[in-house]
Coordinates of C-alpha atoms and ligand atoms in Angstrom, one line a residue:
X1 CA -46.1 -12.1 -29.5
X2 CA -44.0 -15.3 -28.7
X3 CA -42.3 -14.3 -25.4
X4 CA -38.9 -16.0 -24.1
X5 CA -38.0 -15.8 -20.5
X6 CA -34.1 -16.4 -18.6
X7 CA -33.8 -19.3 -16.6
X8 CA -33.6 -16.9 -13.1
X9 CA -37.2 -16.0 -14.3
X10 CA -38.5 -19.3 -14.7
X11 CA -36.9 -20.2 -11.8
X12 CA -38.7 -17.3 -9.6
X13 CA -42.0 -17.6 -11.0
X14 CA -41.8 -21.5 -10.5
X15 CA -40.1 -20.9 -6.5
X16 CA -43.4 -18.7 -6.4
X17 CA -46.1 -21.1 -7.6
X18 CA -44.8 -23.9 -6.1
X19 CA -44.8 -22.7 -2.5
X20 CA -49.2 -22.3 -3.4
X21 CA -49.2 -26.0 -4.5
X22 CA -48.8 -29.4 -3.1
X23 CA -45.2 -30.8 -3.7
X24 CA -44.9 -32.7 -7.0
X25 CA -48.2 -31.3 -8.4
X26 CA -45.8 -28.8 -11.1
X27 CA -44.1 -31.7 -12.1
X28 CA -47.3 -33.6 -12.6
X29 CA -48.3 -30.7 -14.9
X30 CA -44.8 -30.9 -16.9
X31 CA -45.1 -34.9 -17.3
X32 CA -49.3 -34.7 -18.2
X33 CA -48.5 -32.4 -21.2
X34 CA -44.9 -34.5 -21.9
X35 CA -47.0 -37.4 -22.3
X36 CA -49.1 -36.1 -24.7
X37 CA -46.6 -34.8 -27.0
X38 CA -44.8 -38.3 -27.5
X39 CA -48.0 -39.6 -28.2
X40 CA -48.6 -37.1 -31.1
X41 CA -45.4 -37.5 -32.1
X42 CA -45.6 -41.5 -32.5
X43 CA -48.9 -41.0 -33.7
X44 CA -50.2 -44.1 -31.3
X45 CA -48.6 -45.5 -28.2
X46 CA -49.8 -48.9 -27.3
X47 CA -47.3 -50.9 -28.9
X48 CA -44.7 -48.4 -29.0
X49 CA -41.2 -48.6 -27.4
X50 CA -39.4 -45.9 -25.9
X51 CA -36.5 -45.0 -24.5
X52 CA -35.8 -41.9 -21.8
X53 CA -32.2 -40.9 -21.1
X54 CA -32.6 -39.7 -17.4
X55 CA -29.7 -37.5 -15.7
X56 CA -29.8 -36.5 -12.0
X57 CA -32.0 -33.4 -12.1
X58 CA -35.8 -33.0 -12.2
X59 CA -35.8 -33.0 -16.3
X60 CA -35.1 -36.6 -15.7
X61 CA -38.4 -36.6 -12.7
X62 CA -40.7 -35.3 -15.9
X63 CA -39.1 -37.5 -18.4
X64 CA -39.8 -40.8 -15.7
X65 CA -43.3 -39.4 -14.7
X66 CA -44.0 -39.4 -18.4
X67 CA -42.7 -42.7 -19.4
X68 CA -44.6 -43.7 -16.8
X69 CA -47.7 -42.3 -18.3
X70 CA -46.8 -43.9 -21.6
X71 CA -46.0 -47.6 -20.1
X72 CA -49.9 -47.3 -18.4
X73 CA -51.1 -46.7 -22.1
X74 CA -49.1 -50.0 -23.3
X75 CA -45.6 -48.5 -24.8
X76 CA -42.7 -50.7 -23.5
X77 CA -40.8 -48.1 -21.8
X78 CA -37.3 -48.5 -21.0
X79 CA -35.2 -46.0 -18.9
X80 CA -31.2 -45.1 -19.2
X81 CA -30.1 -44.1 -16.3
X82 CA -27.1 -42.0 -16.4
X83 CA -26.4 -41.1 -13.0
X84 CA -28.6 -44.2 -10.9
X85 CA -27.6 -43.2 -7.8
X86 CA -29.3 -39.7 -8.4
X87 CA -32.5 -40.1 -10.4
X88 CA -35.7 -38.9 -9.2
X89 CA -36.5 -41.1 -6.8
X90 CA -40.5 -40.7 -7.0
X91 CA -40.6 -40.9 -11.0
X92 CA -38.3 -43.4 -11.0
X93 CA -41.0 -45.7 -8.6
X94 CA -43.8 -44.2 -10.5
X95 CA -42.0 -45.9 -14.0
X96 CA -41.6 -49.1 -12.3
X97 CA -45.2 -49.2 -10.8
X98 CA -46.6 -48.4 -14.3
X99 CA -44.2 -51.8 -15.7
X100 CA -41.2 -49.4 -16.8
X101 CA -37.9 -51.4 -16.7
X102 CA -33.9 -49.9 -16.5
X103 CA -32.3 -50.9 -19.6
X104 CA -29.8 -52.9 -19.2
X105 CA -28.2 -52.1 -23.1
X106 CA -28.6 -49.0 -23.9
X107 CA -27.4 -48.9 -27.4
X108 CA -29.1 -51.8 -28.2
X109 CA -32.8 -50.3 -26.5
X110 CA -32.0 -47.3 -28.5
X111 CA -31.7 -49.4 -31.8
X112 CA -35.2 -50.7 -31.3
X113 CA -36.7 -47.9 -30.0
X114 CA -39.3 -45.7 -31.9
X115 CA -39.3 -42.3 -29.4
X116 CA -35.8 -41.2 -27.1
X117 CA -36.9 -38.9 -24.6
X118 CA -33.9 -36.7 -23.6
X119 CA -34.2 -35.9 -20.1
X120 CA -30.6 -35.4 -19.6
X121 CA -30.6 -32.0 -18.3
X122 CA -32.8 -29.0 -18.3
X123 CA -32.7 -25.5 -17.2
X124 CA -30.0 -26.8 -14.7
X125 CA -27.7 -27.8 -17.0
X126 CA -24.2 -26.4 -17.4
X127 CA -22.0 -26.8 -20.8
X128 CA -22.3 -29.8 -23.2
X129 CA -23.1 -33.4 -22.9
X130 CA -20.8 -35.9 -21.2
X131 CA -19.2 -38.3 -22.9
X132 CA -21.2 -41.3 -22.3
X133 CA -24.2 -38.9 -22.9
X134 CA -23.4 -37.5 -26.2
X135 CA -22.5 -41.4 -27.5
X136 CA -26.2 -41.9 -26.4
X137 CA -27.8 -39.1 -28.4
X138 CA -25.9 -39.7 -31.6
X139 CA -27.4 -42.9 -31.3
X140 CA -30.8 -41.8 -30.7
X141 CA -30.4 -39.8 -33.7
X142 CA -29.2 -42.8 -35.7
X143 CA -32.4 -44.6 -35.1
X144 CA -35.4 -43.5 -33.5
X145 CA -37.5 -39.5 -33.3
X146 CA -36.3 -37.8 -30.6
X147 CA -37.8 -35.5 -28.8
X148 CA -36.4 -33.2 -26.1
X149 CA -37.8 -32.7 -22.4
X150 CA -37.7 -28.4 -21.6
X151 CA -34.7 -28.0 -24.3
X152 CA -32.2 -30.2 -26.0
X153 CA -29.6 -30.9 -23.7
X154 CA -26.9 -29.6 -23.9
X155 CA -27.6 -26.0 -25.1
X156 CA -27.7 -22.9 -23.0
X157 CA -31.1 -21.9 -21.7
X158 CA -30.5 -18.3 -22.0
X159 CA -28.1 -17.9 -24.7
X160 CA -28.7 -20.5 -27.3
X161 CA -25.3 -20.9 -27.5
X162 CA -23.6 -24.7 -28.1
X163 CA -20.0 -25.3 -26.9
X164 CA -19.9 -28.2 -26.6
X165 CA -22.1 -31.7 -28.0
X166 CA -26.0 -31.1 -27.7
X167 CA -29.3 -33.4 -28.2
X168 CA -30.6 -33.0 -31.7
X169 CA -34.3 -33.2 -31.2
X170 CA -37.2 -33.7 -33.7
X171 CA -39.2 -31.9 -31.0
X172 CA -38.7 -30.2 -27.9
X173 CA -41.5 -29.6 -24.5
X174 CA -40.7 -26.6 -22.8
X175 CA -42.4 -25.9 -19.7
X176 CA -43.7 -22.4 -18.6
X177 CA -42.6 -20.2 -20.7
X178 CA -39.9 -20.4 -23.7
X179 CA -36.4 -20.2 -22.8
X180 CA -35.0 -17.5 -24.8
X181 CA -32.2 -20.9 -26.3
X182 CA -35.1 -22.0 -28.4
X183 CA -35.6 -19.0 -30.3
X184 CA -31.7 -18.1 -31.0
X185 CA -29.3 -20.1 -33.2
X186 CA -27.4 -22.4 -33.1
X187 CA -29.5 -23.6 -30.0
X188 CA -33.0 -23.5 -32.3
X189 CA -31.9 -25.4 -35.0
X190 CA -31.6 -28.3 -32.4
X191 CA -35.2 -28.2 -30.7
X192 CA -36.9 -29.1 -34.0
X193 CA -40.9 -28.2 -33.1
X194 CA -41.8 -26.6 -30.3
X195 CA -44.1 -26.9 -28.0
X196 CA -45.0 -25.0 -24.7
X197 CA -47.0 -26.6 -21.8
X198 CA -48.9 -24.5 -19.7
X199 CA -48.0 -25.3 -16.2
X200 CA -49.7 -21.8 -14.7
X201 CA -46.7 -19.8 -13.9
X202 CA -47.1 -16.1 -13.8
X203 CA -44.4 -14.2 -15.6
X204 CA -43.2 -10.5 -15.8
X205 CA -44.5 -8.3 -18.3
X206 CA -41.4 -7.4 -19.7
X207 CA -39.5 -10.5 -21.6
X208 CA -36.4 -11.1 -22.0
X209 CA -36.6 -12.2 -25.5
X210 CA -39.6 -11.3 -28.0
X211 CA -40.5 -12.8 -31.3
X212 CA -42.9 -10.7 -33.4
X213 CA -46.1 -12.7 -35.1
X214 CA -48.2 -11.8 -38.3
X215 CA -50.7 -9.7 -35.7
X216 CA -47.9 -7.8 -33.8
X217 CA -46.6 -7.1 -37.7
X218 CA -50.0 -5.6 -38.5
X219 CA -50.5 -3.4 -36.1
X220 CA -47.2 -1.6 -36.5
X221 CA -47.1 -1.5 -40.8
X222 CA -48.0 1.9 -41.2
X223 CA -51.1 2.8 -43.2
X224 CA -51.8 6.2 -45.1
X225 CA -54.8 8.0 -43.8
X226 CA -57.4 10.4 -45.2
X227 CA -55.3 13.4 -44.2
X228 CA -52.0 11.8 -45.7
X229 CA -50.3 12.7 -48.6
X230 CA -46.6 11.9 -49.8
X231 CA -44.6 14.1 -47.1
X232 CA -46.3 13.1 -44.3
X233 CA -46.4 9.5 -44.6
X234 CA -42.2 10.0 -44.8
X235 CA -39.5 10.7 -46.9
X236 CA -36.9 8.0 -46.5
X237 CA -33.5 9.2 -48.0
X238 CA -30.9 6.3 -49.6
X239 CA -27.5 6.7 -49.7
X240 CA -26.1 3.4 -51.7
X241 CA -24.2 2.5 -54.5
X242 CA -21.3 4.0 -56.1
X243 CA -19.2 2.8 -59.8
X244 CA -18.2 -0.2 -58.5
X245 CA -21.4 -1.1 -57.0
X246 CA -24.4 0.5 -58.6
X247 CA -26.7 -2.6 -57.9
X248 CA -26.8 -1.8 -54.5
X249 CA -28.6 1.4 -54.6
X250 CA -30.9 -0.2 -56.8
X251 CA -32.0 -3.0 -54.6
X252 CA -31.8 -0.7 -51.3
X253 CA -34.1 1.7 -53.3
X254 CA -36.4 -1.1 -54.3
X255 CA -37.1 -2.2 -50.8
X256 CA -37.4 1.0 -49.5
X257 CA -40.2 2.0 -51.8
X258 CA -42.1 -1.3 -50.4
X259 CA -41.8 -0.1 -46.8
X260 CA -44.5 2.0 -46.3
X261 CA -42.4 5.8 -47.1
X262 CA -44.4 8.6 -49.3
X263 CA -41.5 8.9 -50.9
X264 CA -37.6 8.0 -51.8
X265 CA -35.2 10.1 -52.2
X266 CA -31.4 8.6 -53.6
X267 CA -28.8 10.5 -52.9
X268 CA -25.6 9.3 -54.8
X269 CA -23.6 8.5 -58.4
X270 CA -25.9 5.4 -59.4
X271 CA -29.2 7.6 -59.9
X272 CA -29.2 6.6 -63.6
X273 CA -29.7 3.3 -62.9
X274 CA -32.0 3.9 -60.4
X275 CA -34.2 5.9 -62.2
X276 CA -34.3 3.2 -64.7
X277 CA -35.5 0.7 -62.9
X278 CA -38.2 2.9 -60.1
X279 CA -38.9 6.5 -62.6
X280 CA -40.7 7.4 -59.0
X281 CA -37.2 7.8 -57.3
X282 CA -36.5 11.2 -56.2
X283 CA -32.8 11.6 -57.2
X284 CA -29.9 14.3 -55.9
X285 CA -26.5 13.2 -57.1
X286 CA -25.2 14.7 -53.3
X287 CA -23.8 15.9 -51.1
X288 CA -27.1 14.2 -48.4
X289 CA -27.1 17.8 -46.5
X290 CA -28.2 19.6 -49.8
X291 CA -30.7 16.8 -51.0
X292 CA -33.7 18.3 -49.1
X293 CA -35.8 17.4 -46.4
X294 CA -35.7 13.6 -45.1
X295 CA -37.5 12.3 -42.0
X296 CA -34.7 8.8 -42.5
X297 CA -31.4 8.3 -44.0
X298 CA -30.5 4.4 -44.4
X299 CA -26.8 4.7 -45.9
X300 CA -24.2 2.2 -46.1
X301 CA -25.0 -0.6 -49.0
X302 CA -22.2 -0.7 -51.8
X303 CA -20.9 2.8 -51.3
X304 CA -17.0 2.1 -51.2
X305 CA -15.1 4.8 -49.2
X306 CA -17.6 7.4 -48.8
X307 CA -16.9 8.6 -45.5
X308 CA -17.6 12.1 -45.3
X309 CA -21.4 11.3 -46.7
X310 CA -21.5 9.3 -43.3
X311 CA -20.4 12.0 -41.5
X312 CA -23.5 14.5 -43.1
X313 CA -25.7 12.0 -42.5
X314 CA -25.5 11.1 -39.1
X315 CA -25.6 15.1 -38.2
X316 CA -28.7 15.6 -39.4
X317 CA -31.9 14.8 -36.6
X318 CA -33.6 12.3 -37.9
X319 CA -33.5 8.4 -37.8
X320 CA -30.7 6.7 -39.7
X321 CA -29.6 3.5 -40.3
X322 CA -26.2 2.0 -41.0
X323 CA -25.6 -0.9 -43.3
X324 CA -21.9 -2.5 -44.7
X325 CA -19.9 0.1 -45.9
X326 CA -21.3 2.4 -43.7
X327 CA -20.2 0.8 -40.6
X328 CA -16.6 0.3 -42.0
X329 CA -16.2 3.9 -41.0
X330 CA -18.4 4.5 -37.5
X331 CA -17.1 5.4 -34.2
X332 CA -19.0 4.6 -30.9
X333 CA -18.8 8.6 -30.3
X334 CA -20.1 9.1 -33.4
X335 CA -23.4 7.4 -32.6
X336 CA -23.7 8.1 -29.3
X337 CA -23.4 11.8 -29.7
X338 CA -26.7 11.6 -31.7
X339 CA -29.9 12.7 -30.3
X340 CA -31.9 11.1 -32.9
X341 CA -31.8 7.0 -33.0
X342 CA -29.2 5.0 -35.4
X343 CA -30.3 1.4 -36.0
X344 CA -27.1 -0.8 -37.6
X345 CA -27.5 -3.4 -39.4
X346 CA -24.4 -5.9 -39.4
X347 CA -23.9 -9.4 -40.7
X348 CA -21.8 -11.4 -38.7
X349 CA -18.6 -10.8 -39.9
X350 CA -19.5 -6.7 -40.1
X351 CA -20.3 -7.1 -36.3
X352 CA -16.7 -9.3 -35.6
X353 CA -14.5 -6.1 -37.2
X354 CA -16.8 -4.0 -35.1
X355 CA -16.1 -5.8 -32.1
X356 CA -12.7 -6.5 -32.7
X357 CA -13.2 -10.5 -32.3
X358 CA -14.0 -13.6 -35.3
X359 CA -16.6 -13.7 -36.9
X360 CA -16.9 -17.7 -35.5
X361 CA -17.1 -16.0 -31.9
X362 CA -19.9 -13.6 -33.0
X363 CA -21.7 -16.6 -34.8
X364 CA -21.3 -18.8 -31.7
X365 CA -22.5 -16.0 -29.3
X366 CA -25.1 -13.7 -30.8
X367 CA -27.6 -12.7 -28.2
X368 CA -24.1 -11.2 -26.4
X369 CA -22.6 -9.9 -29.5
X370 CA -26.0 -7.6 -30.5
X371 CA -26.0 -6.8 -27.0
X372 CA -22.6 -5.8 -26.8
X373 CA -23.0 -3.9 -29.9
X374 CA -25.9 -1.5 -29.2
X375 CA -24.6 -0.9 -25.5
X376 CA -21.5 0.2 -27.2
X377 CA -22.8 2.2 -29.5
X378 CA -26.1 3.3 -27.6
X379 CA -28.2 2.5 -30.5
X380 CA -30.4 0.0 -31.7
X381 CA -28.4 -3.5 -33.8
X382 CA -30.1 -5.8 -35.8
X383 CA -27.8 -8.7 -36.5
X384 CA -28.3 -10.4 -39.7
X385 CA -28.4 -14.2 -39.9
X386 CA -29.9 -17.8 -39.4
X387 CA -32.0 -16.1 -36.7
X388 CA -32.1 -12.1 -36.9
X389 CA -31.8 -10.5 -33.8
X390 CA -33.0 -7.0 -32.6
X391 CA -31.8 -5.8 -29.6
X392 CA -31.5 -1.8 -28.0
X393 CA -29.5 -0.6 -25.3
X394 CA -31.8 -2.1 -23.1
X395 CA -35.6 -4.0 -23.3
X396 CA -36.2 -6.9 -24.7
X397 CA -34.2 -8.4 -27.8
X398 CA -36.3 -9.2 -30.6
X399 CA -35.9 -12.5 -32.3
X400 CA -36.7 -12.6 -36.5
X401 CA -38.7 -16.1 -36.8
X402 CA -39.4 -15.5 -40.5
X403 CA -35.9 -16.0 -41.9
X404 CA -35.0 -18.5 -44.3
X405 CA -31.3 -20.0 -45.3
X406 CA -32.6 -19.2 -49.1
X407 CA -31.9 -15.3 -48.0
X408 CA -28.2 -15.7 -47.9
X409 CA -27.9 -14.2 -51.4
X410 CA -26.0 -10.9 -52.8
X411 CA -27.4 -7.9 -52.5
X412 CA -30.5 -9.4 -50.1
X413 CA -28.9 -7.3 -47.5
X414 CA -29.4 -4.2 -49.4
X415 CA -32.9 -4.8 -49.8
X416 CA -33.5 -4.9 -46.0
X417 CA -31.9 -1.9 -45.6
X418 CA -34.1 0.1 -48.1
X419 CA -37.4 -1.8 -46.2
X420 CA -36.1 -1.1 -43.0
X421 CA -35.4 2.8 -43.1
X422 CA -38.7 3.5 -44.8
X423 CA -40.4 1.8 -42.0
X424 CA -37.8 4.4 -40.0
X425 CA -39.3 7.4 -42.0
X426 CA -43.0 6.3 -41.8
X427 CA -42.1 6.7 -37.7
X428 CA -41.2 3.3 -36.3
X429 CA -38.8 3.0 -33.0
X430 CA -35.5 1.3 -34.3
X431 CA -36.4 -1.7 -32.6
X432 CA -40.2 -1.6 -34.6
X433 CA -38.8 -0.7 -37.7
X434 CA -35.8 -3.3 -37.3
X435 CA -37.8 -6.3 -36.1
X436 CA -40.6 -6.0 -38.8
X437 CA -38.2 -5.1 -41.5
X438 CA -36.9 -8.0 -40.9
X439 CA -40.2 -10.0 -40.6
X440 CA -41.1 -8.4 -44.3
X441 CA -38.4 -9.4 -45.7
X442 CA -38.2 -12.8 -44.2
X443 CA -41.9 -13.4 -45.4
X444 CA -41.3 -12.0 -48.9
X445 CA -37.5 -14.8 -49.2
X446 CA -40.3 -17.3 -48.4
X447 CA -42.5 -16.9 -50.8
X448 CA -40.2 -16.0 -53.6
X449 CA -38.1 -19.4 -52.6
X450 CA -41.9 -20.8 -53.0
X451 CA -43.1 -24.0 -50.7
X452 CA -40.3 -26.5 -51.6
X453 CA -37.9 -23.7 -51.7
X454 CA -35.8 -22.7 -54.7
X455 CA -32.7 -20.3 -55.0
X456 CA -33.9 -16.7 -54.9
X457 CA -32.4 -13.0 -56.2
X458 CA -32.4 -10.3 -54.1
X459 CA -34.7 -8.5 -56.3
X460 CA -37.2 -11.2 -55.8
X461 CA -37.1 -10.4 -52.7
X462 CA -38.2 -6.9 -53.2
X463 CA -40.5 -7.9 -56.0
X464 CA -42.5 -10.1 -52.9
X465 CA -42.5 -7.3 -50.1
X466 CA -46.0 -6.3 -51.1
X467 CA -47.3 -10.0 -51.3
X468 CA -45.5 -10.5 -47.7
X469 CA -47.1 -7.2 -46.2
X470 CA -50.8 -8.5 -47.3
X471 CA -50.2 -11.8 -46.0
X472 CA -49.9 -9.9 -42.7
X473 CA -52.3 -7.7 -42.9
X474 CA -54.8 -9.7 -44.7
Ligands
NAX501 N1 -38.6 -26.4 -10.8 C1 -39.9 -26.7 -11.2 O1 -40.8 -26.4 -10.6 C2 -40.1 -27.5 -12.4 C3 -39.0 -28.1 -13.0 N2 -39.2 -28.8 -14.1 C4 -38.1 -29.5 -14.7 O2 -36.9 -29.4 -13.9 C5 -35.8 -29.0 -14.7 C6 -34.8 -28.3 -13.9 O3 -34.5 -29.3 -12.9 P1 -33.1 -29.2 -12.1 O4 -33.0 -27.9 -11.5 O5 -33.1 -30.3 -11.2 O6 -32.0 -29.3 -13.1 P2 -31.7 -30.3 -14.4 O7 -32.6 -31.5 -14.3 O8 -31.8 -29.4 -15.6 O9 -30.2 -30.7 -14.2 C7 -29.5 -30.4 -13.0 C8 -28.6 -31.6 -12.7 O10 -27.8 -31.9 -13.9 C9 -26.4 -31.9 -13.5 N3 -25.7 -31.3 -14.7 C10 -25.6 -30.0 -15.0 N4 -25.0 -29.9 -16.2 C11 -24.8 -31.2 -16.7 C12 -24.3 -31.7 -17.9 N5 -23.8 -30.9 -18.8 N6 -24.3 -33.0 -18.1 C13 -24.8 -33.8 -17.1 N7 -25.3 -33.4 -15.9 C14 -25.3 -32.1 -15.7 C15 -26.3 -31.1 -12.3 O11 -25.2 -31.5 -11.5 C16 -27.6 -31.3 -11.6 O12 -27.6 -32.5 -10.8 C17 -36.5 -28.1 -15.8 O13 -35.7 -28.0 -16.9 C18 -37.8 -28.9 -16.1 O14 -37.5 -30.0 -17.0 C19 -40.6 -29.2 -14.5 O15 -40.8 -30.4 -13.8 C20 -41.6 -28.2 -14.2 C21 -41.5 -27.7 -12.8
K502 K1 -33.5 -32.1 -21.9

C-alpha cells in the first residue's frame, strides 16, 4: 500500500524525531537523498550546471545543502535567491564553501542550465507562486529538467488542489512520507516521478490517503473455494439500460460477470440484448423486488427515469451501488436510512448537481468534494476521473493509481459499475470493492490502450478484466 500523510502529520512526526537528533541532522538526511536523485536524473554530474530557486523556508535549506552536495561532485551550481534576506543561512554557507555562486541572471542561468531545483516552498507553503517566482518556473520549463524539492511548489500539500500558478516538475523528492497532493489531481500531474526519501520518521497507522498496489489488489479479489458453488460466491443484480439506452446494460453486465459474482442477474427492458451478447445472464424483465434473491444491486447506468426501481432497490438489505441515472433521483435520507452500505459512483459533473456547485469547482477540489459527498449521504463515493478517489464517511480516502486518460470513453463508466457491484456481492466493504474495481478496470483501459496507447471501447475494457485480474494475481 502507498500511504499519503497531511502536512500536521509530517509535521508531528518530524517535531518528534527531531527533538531525538542533533539539530540539522533531518535536513542532512533530506539533502543526502536530494542529491542523489539529480544525479540520476542528469545521469552524471561533474560537468553539469544547475540551478536551485531558493525561497525563505527550509525547502530552500535542502535544496542549498544539495547543490552543495552537487558543486563538491563538480556541477557548476548556481543559486536564485528569491527572498536573500531570508535563505537558510547554514545551506546557504555550506553552497558557497562547496564553490556554489548567487546568480546574478537568473533567466539567463536558467537558459544554460541542465537541472532547476525548485526549492521554492514546501509543506509551508500557502497558495500559488509569486509573480517573479512563476516567471522563473515557466522558464525552467522552457529549458532545462526540473525536478521538485518535497512537492512542486505551488500546489497544496494536502489537497492537491492548484489555484493559483505551480512548478511543473519532471520529478519530485518528497521527504518522509507522501503528501496526500502527490497522489490527487491536478496536483499529481505536476510532480512527474516520484520519489520518497526515507528520513526515519514514524507515522500513524492510519493514513490519510491510501493508494492500493497489485499485492493489496490480490489479497482482496475473491477466489471460489472447494465448498463454493454459484450462490455462495454472490449474486450481483443489474439494473441498466432502458430503449433509449440498451448498451448500457450490456456493458454494466459485461463487467460485472468479470468481477468475481457466481452469478448475474439483469433486471430490466434490454434483456434481449443482453442475452445476446452473455447467454449466462440471468434475466427478469422487473420489477428488482420480484427478481429473486440478490446479495448486490448496482443500478443506475442508462436507465432514463426509472425512479421507482431505485426506490425497490435501495429497500432491500444488501449492498447497492448507485451509478448516473440512478443518482439523478437520490436523496441524502434515502441513503442514510439504509442499514446496508450504498457505494455512488459519480463523475464529476454527476457529483456538481449532487452538490449543488460546477462541475469546475468539483474538478478543482476533489478530495473535499468525495468527502463532502459520502458525509452527506453516509455512504461510501468513488469519484470518477484523472485520479479516482474512494472515500467513506470516515478512514482513509483511497486514491485509484491505475487510471488512464484513454478511459474517458462512452459507456466505460458502465463497465465499472457492473465490476464494481460484483466485487459488492462476492462481499467486499464499499470502500474494497470501490478501490479495486477501480484498480481492475484501470489495469484492463491499459492494456487494451496497449504500451503506446491507442483509443479504446468500453467493451474492450471489459473484454481485458480477466487479463488485468491475472496480472494481479499472477
Ligand atoms: N521540518 C523538518 O524537519 C524537515 C523539513 N524539511 C523541509 O522543510 C520544508 C518545510 O519548511 P518550512 O516549514 O520552513 O516551510 P517552506 O520552506 O515550505 O516555506 C515556508 C516559507 O515560505 C513562505 N511562503 C509560503 N507560501 C509562499 C508562496 N506561495 N510563495 C512564496 N513564499 C511562500 C512562508 O512565508 C515561509 O517563510 C519541507 O517541505 C521540507 O522540504 C526537510 O528538510 C526534512 C526535515
Ligand atoms: K518545492
Amino acid at each position: 500500500m502507498r500511504t499519503a500523510y497531511s502536512v500536521e502529520t509530517v509535521r508531528a512526526a518530524e517535531r518528534e524525531l527531531m527533538a531525538r537528533l542533533p539539530e540539522g541532522a533531518l535536513m542532512q538526511r533530506a539533502a543526502a537523498g536530494l542529491a542523489v536523485a539529480c544525479g540520476e536524473l542528469l545521469g552524471r554530474v561533474y560537468g553539469t550546471r544547475v540551478v536551485l530557486l531558493v525561497g525563505s523556508g527550509d525547502n530552500g535549506g535542502d535544496a542549498l545543502y544539495a547543490g552543495a552536495r552537487l558543486a563538491r561532485r563538480g556541477a557548476g551550481v548556481a543559486v536564485v535567491l528569491l527572498s536573500p534576506e531570508r535563505a537558510h543561512q547554514g545551506g546557504l554557507a555550506a553552497l558557497r564553501a562547496a564553490g556554489g555562486r548567487v546568480s546574478g541572471d537568473a533567466l539567463r542561468d536558467i537558459a544554460c542550465a541542465d537541472l532547476v531545483v525548485d526549492g521554492i516552498v514546501g509543506i509551508g507553503g500557502r497558495g500559488g507562486l509569486r509573480p517573479e517566482a512563476a516567471q522563473l518556473a515557466r522558464a525552467a520549463r522552457e529549458s532545462a529538467l526540473v525536478l521538485a524539492v518535497d512537492l512542486p511548489s505551488g500546489v497544496d500539500a494536502d489537497s492537491g488542489e492548484v489555484r493559483g500558478e505551480a512548478v511543473r516538475a519532471d520529478a519530485t523528492v518528497t521527504f518522509g512520507a507522501y503528501k496526500p497532493g502527490l497522489l490527487v489531481d491536478p496536483a499529481r500531474e505536476r510532480a512527474g516521478a516520484l520519489r520518497l526519501v526515507d528520513i526515519g520518521l514514524t507515522l500513524p497507522e492510519e493514513a490519510d490517503v491510501e493508494a492500493l498496489q497489485h499485492a493489496d489488489v490480490a489479497d482482496l479479489l475473491p477466489r471460489p473455494t472447494a465448498e463454493s458453488d454459484k450462490y455462495r460466491r454472490g449474486v450481483v443484480g443489474v439494473v441498466a439500460g432502458s430503449a433509449r439506452y440498451p448498451g448500457a446494460a450490456v456493458l454494466a453486465v459485461a463487467g460485472a460477470l468479470r468481477g468475481g459474482a457466481g452469478a448475474v442477474r439483469y433486471v430490466g427492458p434490454a434483456a434481449d440484448k443482453v442475452l445476446a451478447h452473455f447467454p449466462e445472464t440471468l434475466v427478469h424483465p422487473g420489477p428488482p423486488d420480484k427478481a429473486g434473491r440478490v446479495q448486490s444491486w448496482v443500478i443506475g447506468p442508462g436507465i432514463g427515469d426509472e425512479s421507482d426501481a431505485l426506490a425497490e432497490v435501495l429497500a432491500a438489505d444488501v449492498p447497492v451501488l448507485v451509478d448516473a441515472d440512478g443518482l439523478r433521483f437520490l436523496t441524502p435520507r434515502q441513503v442514510r436510512e439504509r442499514t446496508a452500505e450504498t457505494l455512488l459512483t459519480p463523475h464529476a459533473g454527476e457529483a456538481a448537481a449532487l452538490l449543488g456547485r460546477g462541475r469546475d469547482e468539483v474538478e478543482a477540489a476533489r478530495m473535499e468534494s468525495v468527502r463532502e459527498l459520502a458525509a452527506q449521504y453516509a455512504a461510501t463515493v468513488l469519484l470518477k476521473g484523472s485520479t479516482t478517489l474512494v472515500a467513506g464517511a470516515d478512514g482513509p480516502v483511497r486514491v485509484n493509481p491505475t487510471g488512464t486518460s484513454w478511459l474517458a470513453t462512452a459507456g466505460s463508466g458502465d463497465v465499472l459499475s457492473g465490476v464494481t457491484g460484483s466485487l459488492l456481492a462476492a462481499g467486499l466493504t464499499a470502500r474494497d470493492a470501490g478501490s479495486v474495481g477501480a484498480y481492475l478496470h484501470g489495469l484492463a483501459a491499459r492494456r487494451a490502450a496497449g504500451p503506446g496507447g491507442a483509443p479504446i471501447l468500453a467493451s474492450e475494457v471489459a473484454d481485458h478484466l480477466g487479463a488485468a485480474w491475472r496480472n494481479v494475481t499472477d
